[in-house]
Every structure is written in C-alpha cells, then in structure tokens.
mmCIF file of C-alpha atoms in Angstrom:
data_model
loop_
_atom_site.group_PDB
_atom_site.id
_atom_site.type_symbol
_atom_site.label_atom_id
_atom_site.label_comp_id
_atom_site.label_asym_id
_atom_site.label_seq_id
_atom_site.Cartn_x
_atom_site.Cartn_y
_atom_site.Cartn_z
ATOM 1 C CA UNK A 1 29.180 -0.598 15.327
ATOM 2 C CA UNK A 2 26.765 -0.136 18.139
ATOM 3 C CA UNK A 3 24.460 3.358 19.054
ATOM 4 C CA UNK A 4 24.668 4.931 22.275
ATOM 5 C CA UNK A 5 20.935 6.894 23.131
ATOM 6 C CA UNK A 6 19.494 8.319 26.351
ATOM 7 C CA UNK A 7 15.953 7.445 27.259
ATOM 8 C CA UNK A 8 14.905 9.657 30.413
ATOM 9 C CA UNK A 9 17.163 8.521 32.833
ATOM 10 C CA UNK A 10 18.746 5.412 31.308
ATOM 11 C CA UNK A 11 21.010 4.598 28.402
ATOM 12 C CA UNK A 12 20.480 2.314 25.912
ATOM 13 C CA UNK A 13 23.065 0.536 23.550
ATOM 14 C CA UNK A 14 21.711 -0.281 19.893
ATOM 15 C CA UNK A 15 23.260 -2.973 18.296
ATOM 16 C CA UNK A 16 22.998 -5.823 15.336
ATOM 17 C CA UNK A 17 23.312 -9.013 15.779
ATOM 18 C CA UNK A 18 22.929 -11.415 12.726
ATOM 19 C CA UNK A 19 21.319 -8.309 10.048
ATOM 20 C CA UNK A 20 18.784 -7.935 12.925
ATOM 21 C CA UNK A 21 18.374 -4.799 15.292
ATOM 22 C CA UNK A 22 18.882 -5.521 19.410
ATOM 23 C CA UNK A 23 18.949 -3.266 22.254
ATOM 24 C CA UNK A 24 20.972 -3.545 25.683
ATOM 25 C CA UNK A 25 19.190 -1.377 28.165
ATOM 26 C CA UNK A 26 21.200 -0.440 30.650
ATOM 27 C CA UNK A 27 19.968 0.534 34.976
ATOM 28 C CA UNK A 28 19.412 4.086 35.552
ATOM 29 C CA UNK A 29 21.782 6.723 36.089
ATOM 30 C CA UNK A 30 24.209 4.552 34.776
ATOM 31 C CA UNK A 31 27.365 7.112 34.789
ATOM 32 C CA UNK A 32 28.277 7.656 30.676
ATOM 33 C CA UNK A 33 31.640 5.967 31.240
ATOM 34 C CA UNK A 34 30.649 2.984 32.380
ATOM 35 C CA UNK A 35 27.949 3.106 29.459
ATOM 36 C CA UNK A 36 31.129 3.925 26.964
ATOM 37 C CA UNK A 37 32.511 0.998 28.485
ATOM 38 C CA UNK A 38 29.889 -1.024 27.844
ATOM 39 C CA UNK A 39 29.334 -0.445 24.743
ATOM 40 C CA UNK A 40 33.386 -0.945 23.391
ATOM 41 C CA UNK A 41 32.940 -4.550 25.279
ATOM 42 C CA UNK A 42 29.805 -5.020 23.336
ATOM 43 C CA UNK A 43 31.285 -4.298 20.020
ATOM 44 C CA UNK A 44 34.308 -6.489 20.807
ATOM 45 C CA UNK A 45 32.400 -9.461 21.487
ATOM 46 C CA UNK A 46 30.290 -8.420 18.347
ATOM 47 C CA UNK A 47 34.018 -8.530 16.532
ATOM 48 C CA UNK A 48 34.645 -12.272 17.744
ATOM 49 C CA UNK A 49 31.090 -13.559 16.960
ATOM 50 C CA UNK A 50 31.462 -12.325 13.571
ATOM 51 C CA UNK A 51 34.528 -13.410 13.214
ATOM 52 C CA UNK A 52 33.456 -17.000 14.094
ATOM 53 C CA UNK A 53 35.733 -16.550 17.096
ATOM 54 C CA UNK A 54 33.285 -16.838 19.828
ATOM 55 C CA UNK A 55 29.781 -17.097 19.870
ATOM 56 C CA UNK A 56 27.925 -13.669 20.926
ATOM 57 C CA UNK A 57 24.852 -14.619 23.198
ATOM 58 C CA UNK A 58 22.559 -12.108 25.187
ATOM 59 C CA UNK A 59 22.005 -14.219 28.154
ATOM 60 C CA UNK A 60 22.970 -11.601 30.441
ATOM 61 C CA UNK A 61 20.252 -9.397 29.490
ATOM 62 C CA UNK A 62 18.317 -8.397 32.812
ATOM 63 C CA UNK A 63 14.274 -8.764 32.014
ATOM 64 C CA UNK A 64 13.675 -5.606 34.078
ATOM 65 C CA UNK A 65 15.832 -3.668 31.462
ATOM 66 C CA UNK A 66 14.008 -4.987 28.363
ATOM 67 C CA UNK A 67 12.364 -2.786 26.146
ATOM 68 C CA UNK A 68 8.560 -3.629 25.027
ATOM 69 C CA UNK A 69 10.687 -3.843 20.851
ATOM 70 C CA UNK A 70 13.195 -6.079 22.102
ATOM 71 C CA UNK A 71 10.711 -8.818 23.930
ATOM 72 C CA UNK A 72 8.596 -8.657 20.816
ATOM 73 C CA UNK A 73 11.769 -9.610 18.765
ATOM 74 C CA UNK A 74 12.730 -11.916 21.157
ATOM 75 C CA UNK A 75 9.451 -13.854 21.607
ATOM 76 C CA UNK A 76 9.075 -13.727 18.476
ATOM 77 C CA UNK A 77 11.913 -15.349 16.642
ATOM 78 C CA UNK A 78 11.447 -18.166 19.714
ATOM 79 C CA UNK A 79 8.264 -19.079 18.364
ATOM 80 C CA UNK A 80 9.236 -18.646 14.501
ATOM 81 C CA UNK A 81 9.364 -22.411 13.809
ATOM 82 C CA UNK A 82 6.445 -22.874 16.042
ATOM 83 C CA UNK A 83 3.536 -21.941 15.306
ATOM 84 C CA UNK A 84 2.188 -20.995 11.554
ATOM 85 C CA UNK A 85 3.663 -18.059 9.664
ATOM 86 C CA UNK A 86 0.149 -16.264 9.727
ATOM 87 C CA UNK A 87 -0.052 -16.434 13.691
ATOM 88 C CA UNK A 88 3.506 -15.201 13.686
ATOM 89 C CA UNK A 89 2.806 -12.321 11.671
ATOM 90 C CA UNK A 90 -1.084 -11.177 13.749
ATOM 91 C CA UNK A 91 1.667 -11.420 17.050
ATOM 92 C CA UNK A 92 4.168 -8.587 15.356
ATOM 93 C CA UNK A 93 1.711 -6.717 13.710
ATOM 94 C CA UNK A 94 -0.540 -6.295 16.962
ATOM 95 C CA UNK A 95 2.903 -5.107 19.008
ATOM 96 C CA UNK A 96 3.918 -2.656 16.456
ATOM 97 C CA UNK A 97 0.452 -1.223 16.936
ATOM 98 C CA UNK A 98 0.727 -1.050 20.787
ATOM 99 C CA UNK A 99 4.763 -0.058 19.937
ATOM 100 C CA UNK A 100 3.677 2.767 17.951
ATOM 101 C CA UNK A 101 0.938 3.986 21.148
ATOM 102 C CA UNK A 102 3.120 3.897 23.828
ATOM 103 C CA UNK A 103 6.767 3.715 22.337
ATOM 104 C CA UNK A 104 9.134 0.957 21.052
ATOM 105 C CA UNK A 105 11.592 2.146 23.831
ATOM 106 C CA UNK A 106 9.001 2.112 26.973
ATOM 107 C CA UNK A 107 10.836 -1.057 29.569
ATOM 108 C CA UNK A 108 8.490 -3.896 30.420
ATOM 109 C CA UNK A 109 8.710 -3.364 33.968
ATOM 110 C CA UNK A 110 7.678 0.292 33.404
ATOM 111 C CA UNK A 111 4.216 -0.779 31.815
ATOM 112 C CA UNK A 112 0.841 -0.343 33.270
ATOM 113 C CA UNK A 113 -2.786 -0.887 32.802
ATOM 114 C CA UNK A 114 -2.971 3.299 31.205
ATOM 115 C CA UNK A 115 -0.612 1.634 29.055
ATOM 116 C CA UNK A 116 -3.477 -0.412 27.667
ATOM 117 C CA UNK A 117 -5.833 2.549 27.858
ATOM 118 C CA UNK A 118 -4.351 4.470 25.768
ATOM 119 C CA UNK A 119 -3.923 2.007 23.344
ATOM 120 C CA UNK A 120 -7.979 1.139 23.012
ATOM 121 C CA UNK A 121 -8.181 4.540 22.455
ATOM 122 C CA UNK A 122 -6.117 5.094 19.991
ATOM 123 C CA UNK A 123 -7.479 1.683 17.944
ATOM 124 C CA UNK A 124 -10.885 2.945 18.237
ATOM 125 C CA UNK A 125 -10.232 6.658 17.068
ATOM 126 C CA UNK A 126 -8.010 4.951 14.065
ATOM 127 C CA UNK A 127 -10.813 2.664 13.216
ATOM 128 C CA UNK A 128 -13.621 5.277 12.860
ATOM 129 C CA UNK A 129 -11.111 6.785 10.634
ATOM 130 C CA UNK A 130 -10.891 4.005 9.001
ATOM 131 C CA UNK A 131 -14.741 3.334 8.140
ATOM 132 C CA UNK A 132 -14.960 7.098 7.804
ATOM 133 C CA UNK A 133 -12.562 7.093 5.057
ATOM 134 C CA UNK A 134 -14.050 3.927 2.977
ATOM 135 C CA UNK A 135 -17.544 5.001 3.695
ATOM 136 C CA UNK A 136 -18.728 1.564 5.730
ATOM 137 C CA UNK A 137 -21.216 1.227 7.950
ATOM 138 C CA UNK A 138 -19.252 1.981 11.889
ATOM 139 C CA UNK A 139 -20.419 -1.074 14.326
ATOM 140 C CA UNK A 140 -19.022 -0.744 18.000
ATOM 141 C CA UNK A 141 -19.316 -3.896 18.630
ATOM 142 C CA UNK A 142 -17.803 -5.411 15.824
ATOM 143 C CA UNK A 143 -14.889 -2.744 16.084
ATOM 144 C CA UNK A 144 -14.600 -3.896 20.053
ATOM 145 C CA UNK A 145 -14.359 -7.798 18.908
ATOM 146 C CA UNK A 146 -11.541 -6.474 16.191
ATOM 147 C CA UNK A 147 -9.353 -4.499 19.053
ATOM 148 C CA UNK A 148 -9.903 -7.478 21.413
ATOM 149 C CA UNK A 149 -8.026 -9.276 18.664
ATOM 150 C CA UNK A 150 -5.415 -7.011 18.949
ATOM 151 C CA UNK A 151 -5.284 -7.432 22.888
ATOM 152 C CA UNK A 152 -5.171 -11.669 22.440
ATOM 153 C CA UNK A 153 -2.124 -11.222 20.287
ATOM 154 C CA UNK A 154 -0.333 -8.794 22.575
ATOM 155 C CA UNK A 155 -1.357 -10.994 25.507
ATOM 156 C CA UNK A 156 0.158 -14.042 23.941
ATOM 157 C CA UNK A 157 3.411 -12.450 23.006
ATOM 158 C CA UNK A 158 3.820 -12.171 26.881
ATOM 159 C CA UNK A 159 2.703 -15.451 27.558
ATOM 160 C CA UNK A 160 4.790 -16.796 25.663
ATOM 161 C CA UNK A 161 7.817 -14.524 27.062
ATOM 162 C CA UNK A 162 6.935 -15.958 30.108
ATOM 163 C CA UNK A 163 6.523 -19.758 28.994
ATOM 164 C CA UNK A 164 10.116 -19.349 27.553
ATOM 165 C CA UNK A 165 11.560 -17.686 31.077
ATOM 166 C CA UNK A 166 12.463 -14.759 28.589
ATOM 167 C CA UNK A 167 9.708 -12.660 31.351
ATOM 168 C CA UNK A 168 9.629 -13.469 35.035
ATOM 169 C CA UNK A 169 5.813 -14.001 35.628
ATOM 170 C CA UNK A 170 5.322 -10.482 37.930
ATOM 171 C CA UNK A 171 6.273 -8.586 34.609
ATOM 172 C CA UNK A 172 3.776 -10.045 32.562
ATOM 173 C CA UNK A 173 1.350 -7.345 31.231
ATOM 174 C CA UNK A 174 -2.084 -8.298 32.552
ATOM 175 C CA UNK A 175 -4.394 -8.006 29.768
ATOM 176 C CA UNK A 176 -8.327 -8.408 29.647
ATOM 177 C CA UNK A 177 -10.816 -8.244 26.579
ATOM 178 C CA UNK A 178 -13.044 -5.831 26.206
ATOM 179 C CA UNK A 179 -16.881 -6.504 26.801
ATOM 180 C CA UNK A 180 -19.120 -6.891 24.408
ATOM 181 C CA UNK A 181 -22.777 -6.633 24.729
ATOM 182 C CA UNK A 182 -23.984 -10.609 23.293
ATOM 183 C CA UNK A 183 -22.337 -13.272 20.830
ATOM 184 C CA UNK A 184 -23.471 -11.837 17.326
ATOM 185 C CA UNK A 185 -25.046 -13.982 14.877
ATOM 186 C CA UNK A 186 -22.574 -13.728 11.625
ATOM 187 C CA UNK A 187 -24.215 -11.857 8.544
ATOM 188 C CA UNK A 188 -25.646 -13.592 6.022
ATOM 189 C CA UNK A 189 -26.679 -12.565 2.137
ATOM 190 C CA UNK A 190 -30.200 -13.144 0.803
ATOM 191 C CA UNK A 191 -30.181 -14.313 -2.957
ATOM 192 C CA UNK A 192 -31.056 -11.058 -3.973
ATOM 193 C CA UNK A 193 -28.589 -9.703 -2.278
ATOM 194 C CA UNK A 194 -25.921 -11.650 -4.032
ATOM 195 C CA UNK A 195 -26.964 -10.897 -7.366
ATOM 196 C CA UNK A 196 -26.954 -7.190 -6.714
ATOM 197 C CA UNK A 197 -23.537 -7.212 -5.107
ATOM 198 C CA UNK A 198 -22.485 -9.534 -8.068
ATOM 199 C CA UNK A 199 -23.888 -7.084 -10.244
ATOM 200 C CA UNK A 200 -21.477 -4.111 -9.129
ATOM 201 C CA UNK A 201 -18.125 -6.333 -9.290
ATOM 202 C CA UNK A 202 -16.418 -7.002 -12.297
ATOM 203 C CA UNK A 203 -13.199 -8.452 -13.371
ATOM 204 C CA UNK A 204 -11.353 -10.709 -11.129
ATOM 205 C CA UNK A 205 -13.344 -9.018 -7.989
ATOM 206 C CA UNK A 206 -16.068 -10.404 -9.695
ATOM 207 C CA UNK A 207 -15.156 -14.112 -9.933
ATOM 208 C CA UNK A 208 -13.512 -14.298 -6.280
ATOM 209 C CA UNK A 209 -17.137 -13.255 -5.363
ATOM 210 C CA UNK A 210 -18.437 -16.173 -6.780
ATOM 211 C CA UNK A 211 -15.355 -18.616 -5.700
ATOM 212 C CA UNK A 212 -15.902 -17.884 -2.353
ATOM 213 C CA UNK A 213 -19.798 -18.109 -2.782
ATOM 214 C CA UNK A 214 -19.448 -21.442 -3.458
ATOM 215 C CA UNK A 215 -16.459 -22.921 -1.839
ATOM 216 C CA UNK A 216 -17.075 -20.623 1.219
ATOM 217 C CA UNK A 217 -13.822 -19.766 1.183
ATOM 218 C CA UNK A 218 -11.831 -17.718 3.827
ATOM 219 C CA UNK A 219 -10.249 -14.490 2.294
ATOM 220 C CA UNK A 220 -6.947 -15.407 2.458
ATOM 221 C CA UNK A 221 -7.085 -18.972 0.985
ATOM 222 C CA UNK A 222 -7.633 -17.559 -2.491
ATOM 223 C CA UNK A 223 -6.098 -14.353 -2.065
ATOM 224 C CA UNK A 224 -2.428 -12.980 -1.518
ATOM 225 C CA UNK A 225 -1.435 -10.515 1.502
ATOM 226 C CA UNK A 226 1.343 -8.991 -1.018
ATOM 227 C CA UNK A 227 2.181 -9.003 -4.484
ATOM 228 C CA UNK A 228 5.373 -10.913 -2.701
ATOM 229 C CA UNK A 229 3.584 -13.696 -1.715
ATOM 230 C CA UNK A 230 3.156 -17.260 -3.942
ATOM 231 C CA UNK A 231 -0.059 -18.058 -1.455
ATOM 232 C CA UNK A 232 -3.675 -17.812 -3.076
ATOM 233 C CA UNK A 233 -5.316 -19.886 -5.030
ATOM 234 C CA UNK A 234 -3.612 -21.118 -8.526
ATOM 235 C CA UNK A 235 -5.153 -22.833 -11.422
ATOM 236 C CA UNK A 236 -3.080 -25.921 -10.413
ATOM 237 C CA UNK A 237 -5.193 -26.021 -6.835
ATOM 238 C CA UNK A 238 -8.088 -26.721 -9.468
ATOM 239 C CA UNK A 239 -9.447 -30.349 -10.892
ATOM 240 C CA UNK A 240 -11.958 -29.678 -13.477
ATOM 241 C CA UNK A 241 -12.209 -33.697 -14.055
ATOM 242 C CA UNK A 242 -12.958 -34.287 -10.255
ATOM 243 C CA UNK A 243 -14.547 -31.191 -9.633
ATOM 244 C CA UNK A 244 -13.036 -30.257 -6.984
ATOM 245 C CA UNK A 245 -10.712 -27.395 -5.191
ATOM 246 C CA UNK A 246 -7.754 -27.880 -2.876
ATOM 247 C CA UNK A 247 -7.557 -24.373 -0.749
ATOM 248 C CA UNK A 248 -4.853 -24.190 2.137
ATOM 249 C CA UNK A 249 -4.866 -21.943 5.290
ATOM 250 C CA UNK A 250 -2.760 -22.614 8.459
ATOM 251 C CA UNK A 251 -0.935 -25.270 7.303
ATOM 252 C CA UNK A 252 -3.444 -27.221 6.455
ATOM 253 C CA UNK A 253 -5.131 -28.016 3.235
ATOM 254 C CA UNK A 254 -8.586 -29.034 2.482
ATOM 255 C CA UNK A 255 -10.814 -30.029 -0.937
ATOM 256 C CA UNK A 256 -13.638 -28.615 -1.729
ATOM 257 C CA UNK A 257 -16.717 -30.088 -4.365
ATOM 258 C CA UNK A 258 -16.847 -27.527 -7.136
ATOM 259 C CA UNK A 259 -20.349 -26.929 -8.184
ATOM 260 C CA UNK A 260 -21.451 -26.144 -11.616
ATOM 261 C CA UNK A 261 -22.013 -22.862 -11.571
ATOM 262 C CA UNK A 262 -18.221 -22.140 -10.777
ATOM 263 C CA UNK A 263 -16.980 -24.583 -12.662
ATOM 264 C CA UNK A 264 -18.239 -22.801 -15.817
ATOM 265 C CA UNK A 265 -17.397 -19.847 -14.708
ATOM 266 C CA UNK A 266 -13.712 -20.812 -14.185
ATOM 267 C CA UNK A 267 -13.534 -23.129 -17.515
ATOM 268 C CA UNK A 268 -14.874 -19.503 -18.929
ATOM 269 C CA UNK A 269 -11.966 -17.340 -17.562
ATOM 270 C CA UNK A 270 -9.268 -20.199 -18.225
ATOM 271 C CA UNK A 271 -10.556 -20.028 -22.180
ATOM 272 C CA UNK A 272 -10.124 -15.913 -22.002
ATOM 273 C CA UNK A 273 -6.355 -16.500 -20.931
ATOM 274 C CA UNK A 274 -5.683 -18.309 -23.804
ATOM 275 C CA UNK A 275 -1.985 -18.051 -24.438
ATOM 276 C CA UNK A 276 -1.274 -16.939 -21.419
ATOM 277 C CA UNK A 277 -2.570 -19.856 -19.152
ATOM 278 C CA UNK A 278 -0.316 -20.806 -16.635
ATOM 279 C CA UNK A 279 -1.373 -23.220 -14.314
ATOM 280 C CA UNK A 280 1.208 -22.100 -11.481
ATOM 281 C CA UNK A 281 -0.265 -18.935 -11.925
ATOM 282 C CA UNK A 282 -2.756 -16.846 -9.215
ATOM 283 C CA UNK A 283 -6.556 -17.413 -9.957
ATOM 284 C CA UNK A 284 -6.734 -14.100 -8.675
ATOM 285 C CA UNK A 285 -4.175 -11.895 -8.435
ATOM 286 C CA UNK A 286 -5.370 -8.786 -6.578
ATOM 287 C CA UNK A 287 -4.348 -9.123 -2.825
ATOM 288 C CA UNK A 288 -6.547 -9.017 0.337
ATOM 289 C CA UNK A 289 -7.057 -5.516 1.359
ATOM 290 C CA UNK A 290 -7.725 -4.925 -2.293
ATOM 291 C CA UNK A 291 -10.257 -7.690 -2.943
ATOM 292 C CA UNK A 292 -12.187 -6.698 0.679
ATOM 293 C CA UNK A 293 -12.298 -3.023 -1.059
ATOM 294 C CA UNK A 294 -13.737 -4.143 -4.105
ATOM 295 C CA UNK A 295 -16.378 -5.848 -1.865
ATOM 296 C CA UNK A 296 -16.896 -3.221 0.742
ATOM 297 C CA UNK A 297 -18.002 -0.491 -1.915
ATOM 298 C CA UNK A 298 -20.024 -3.061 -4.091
ATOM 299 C CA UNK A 299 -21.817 -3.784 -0.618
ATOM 300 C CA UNK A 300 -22.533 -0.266 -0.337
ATOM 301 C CA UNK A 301 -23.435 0.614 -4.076
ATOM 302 C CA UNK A 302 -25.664 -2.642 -3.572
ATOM 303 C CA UNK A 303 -27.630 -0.489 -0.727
ATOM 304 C CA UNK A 304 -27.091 -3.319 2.050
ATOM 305 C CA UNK A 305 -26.190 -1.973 5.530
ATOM 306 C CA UNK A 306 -24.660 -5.220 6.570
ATOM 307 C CA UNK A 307 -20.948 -5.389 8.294
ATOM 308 C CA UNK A 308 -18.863 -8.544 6.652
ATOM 309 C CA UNK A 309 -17.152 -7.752 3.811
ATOM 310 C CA UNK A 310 -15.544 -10.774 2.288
ATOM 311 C CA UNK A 311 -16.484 -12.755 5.832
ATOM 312 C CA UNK A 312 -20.039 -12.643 4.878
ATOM 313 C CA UNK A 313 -20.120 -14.876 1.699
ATOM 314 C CA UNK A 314 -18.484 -17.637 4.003
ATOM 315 C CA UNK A 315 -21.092 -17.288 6.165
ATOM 316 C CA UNK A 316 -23.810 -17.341 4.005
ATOM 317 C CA UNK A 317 -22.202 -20.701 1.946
ATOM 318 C CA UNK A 318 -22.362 -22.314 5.006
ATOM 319 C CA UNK A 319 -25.768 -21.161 6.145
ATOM 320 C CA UNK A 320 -27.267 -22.283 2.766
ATOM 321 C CA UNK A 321 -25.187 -25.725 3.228
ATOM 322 C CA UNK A 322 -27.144 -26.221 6.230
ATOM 323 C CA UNK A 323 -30.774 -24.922 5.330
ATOM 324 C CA UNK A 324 -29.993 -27.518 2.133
ATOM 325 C CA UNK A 325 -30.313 -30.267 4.428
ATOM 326 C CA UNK A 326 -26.215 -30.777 5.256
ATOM 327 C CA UNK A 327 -25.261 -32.211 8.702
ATOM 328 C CA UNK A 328 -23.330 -29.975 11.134
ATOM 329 C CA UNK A 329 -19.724 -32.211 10.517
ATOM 330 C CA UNK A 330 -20.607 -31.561 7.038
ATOM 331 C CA UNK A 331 -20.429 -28.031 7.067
ATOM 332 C CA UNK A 332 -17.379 -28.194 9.670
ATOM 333 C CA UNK A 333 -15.620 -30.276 6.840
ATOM 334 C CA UNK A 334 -16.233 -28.054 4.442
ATOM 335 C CA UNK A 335 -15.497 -24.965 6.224
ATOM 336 C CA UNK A 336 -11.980 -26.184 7.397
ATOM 337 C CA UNK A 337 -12.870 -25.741 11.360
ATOM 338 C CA UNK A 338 -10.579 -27.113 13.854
ATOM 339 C CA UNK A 339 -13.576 -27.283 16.287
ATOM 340 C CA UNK A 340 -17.289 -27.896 15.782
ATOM 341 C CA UNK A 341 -17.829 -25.638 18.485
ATOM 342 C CA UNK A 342 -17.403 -22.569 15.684
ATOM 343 C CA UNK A 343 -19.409 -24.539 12.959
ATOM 344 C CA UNK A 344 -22.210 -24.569 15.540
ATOM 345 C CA UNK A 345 -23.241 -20.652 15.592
ATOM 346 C CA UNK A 346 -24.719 -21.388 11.937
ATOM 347 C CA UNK A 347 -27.299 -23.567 13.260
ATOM 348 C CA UNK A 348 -28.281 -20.824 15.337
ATOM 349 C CA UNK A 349 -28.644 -18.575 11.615
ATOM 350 C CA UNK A 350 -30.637 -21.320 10.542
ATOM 351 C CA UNK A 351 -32.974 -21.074 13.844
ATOM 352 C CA UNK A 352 -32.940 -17.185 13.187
ATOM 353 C CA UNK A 353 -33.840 -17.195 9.543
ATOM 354 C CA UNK A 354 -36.602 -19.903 10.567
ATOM 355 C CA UNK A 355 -37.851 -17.950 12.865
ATOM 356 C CA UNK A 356 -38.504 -14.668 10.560
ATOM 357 C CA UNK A 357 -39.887 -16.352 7.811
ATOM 358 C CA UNK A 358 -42.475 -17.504 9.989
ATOM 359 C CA UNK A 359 -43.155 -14.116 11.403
ATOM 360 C CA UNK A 360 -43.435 -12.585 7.806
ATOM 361 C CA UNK A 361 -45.550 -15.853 6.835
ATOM 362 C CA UNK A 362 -48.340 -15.376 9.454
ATOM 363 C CA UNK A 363 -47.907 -11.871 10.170
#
C-alpha cells in the first residue's frame, strides 16, 4: 500500500520496497489525479514485484525530485558491501543529524549553503548542551573538529551519489570544513594523573582504563556500541602464554604485547569469574558511551581540565612508547595506523614535553 502526502507545492508517494521505506517525489503542481494515478501504477508494479512477476526497479526516479532521506538510503545501501560497517554507520548517522535540521523531506535540488548554516548551528548549540549536561570542560575548537566530522560524512554521502550517477554533479551539495585556529597537539596523562583517574574508577571501568593504558587501545576495539553487538574485546582475543592481545577495528586486526602489569590484572579478574568464565564472553561488557562516561566524570573528580576522554590514554601509550626509546613504525604498528603520517604528531608530544621539562629544569 503506498501514502499519498503534500509537501508545499508537490506530492510525494511513500512506498516499501523490500521491508524498506522509499519515496517517489513527484514535479510541482502535479494535478491530484494524475498523482492518484500514479500512485495505483506504483502499487501495481509493487503487486508484480512481490509477486515475483516482474522485477520493481526505480530507475525512473528524476534526481531533481529526490528527497535529501531518499539519496541517503540510496547511497547508502550502494556502498553497504563497500566500505566497513563502521564508515557506513558515521555516513547515516551524520545525515539523520542534518535530516533532523533541515527536514527528511527538503529535495536535493532545493538545498543551499543556509542549509549548512543552520545545521552548524544547531550542532554547536546541541553540543554545549551536551558538555553542559555531563559537566566537561567546553573546547571550541575541539567541538569545531567534531562538527567538521559531521560535514566529511555528509560530504561523502554526496560524493558518492555522484560517483554512482545516482546525483548529476550541479546538485552536489558543496560542503567546506570549518576553520580551526592550529593542528592541536593530542592530550596526554602524566603518571600522576593516571593513578588519580585510576583511583576514581572501579569495576570493569576500572580495568578498561588500564587495558587501554597499555595496549593503547581505540575505544571501540574493546568496547561494544550496543548491548546488540558481539564486537569488543573477549577473553578468547587474549593469549596469556604468548602474552599477547589480538584487538580488531575496521576490518582489520592487529596483536598487541601484553605487559605485566595487565596481564595480572586480567589473570586476576579471569580467577574472580570463576564458574562463570566464558572465553567467548565480553572482557568488558559496558558499551562505549557508557565506558567514555565512566571516564569523563573520573577525569573531572580527578581535578584534570584536559579534553580526551577515552582518546587520551591512547595518546599517552603511545607518547610513553616513544619517550621509551620506540621507533616511529613501532608505534604506527602498535597503534594500528594506516598512515605514518598520523603516528607522526606524537613525535611532536615528545618535542613538547622535552621542551617543558627543560623550562621547569632551568627555570
């Protein structure tokens, strides 16, 4: 059964196709008859394809008649077997951000650069909220590199429509970053500063701490997004004779040297499940928005006015990796990067720290 609704001047005709919502836009002041029309030829080719009769396809669809919800679906379900099931899911969830700002229903060719404006706008008035609410420090700059994010993933969506001749190239949304002031030097944690965030975690918030304190581990290659998901980190990822720890992200898995220190702290939590060890089981079970809670407030309780989260143990693993005399591929092996171009801003930590320690020495 398909939906007839009127949006300002043109019709639209809502529809399912295969469990999954799909629009037809139709021109403006389309006379209702001809969108009646329409719609009962729609829902008797709908009757055939279902039927196995004849196959429905939407190549007629007009790109100037798209809506911004149905070249998100569109793009998206091209580019499904891809590219990763994490990019996938950044692409949707930055569109239903900019869907929810200017409207799921708004056409493609109607967009324009206020478009865009209003949807920085909105980002950064939800993401003072945001710190507001949780009581963390509010960065501009760090908030700016977060929405610009936002803007890559909207920007390739259209690409991509446009790659896949879904878009003809004048309708592609132009989209530029925002500026921001200077290339910031990731946070790092001083020892002290570890123990005293240590010391206001406890439980299984507690151990990730020190997991990814020494494996330098990215947030999501221990943790799960859901309770839904089987990704994370399981005992089975874990070789207490080789001392080592496979973590995946992106498709890709890597192994990681365990030191000591965690490995007795993991043999220590495997002997408290007893009974109930099971090695396909989670490590840690409490998801990612959870787990960068947990850290957020301990960061606070700890008095530290330093922006990171989770993000800023990784950093300061590999900082320490390098001040311990490691080699720059070293580090980019054990951090997982694609590209030694990223491992490289840590040498420039290195320089930093360096460079205060002799001010404080010979001040």
């Amino acid at each position: 059964m398909a939906h007839i609704r009127k949006i300002g001047k043109s019709y639209q005709i809502q529809y399912y196709l295969n469990g999954r919502k799909r629009y037809k836009q139709l021109p403006p002041n389309t006379p209702r008859a001809a969108v009646e029309a329409e719609k009962k030829k729609l829902e008797a080719d709908l009757a055939l394809h279902k039927a196995g009769i004849k196959r429905f396809t939407e190549h007629d669809r007009k790109p100037e008649f798209l809506s911004v919800a149905e070249l998100a679906d569109l793009v998206l379900e091209a580019r499904q077997h891809e590219v990763a099931r994490e990019t996938i899911d950044r692409n949707r969830y930055a569109m239903q951000l900019f869907m929810e700002v200017i409207g799921f229903d708004t056409l493609v060719s109607e967009l324009k650069p206020s478009h865009l404006d209003r949807f920085v706008k909105a980002r950064f008035e939800a993401m003072q909220v945001f710190y507001q609410q949780r009581g963390r420090h509010f960065n501009e700059d760090r908030v700016k590199r977060g929405i610009n994010k936002d803007l890559e993933n909207i920007r390739t969506v259209f690409q991509a429509a446009v790659k896949k001749e879904i878009l003809p190239e004048k309708l592609c949304l132009k989209i530029e970053k925002l500026k921001v002031d200077r290339q910031r030097l990731p946070n790092v944690l001083t020892s002290g500063e570890i123990e005293r965030i240590a010391g206001h975690l406890q439980g299984e918030a507690w151990l990730a701490f020190w997991i990814i304190r020494y494996t330098g581990a990215r947030r999501s290659e221990i943790a799960r997004k859901s309770l839904g998901d089987d990704r994370g980190l399981k005992w089975k990822h874990i070789d207490f004779e080789r001392n080592t720890i496979r973590l995946y992200a992106k498709k890709k898995e890597k192994r990681v040297p365990m030191h000591q220190k965690l490995c007795e702290l993991l043999l220590a939590r495997k002997a408290e499940l007893r009974e109930s060890f099971d090695s396909n089981a989670h490590v840690i079970s409490l998801v990612r928005d959870t787990l960068s809670d947990y850290f957020a407030r301990a960061i606070a309780q700890a008095g530290i006015d330093k922006p990171g989260a989770v993000h800023i143990l990784r950093h300061t693993a590999a900082t320490s990796l390098l001040e311990s005399g490691a080699n720059i591929r070293e580090v980019q092996e054990f951090l997982g990067h694609a590209s030694i171009t990223t491992t490289e801003i840590y040498t420039h930590v290195v320089q930093d720290r360096l460079e205060s320690a002799v001010n404080r020495a010979f001040a």
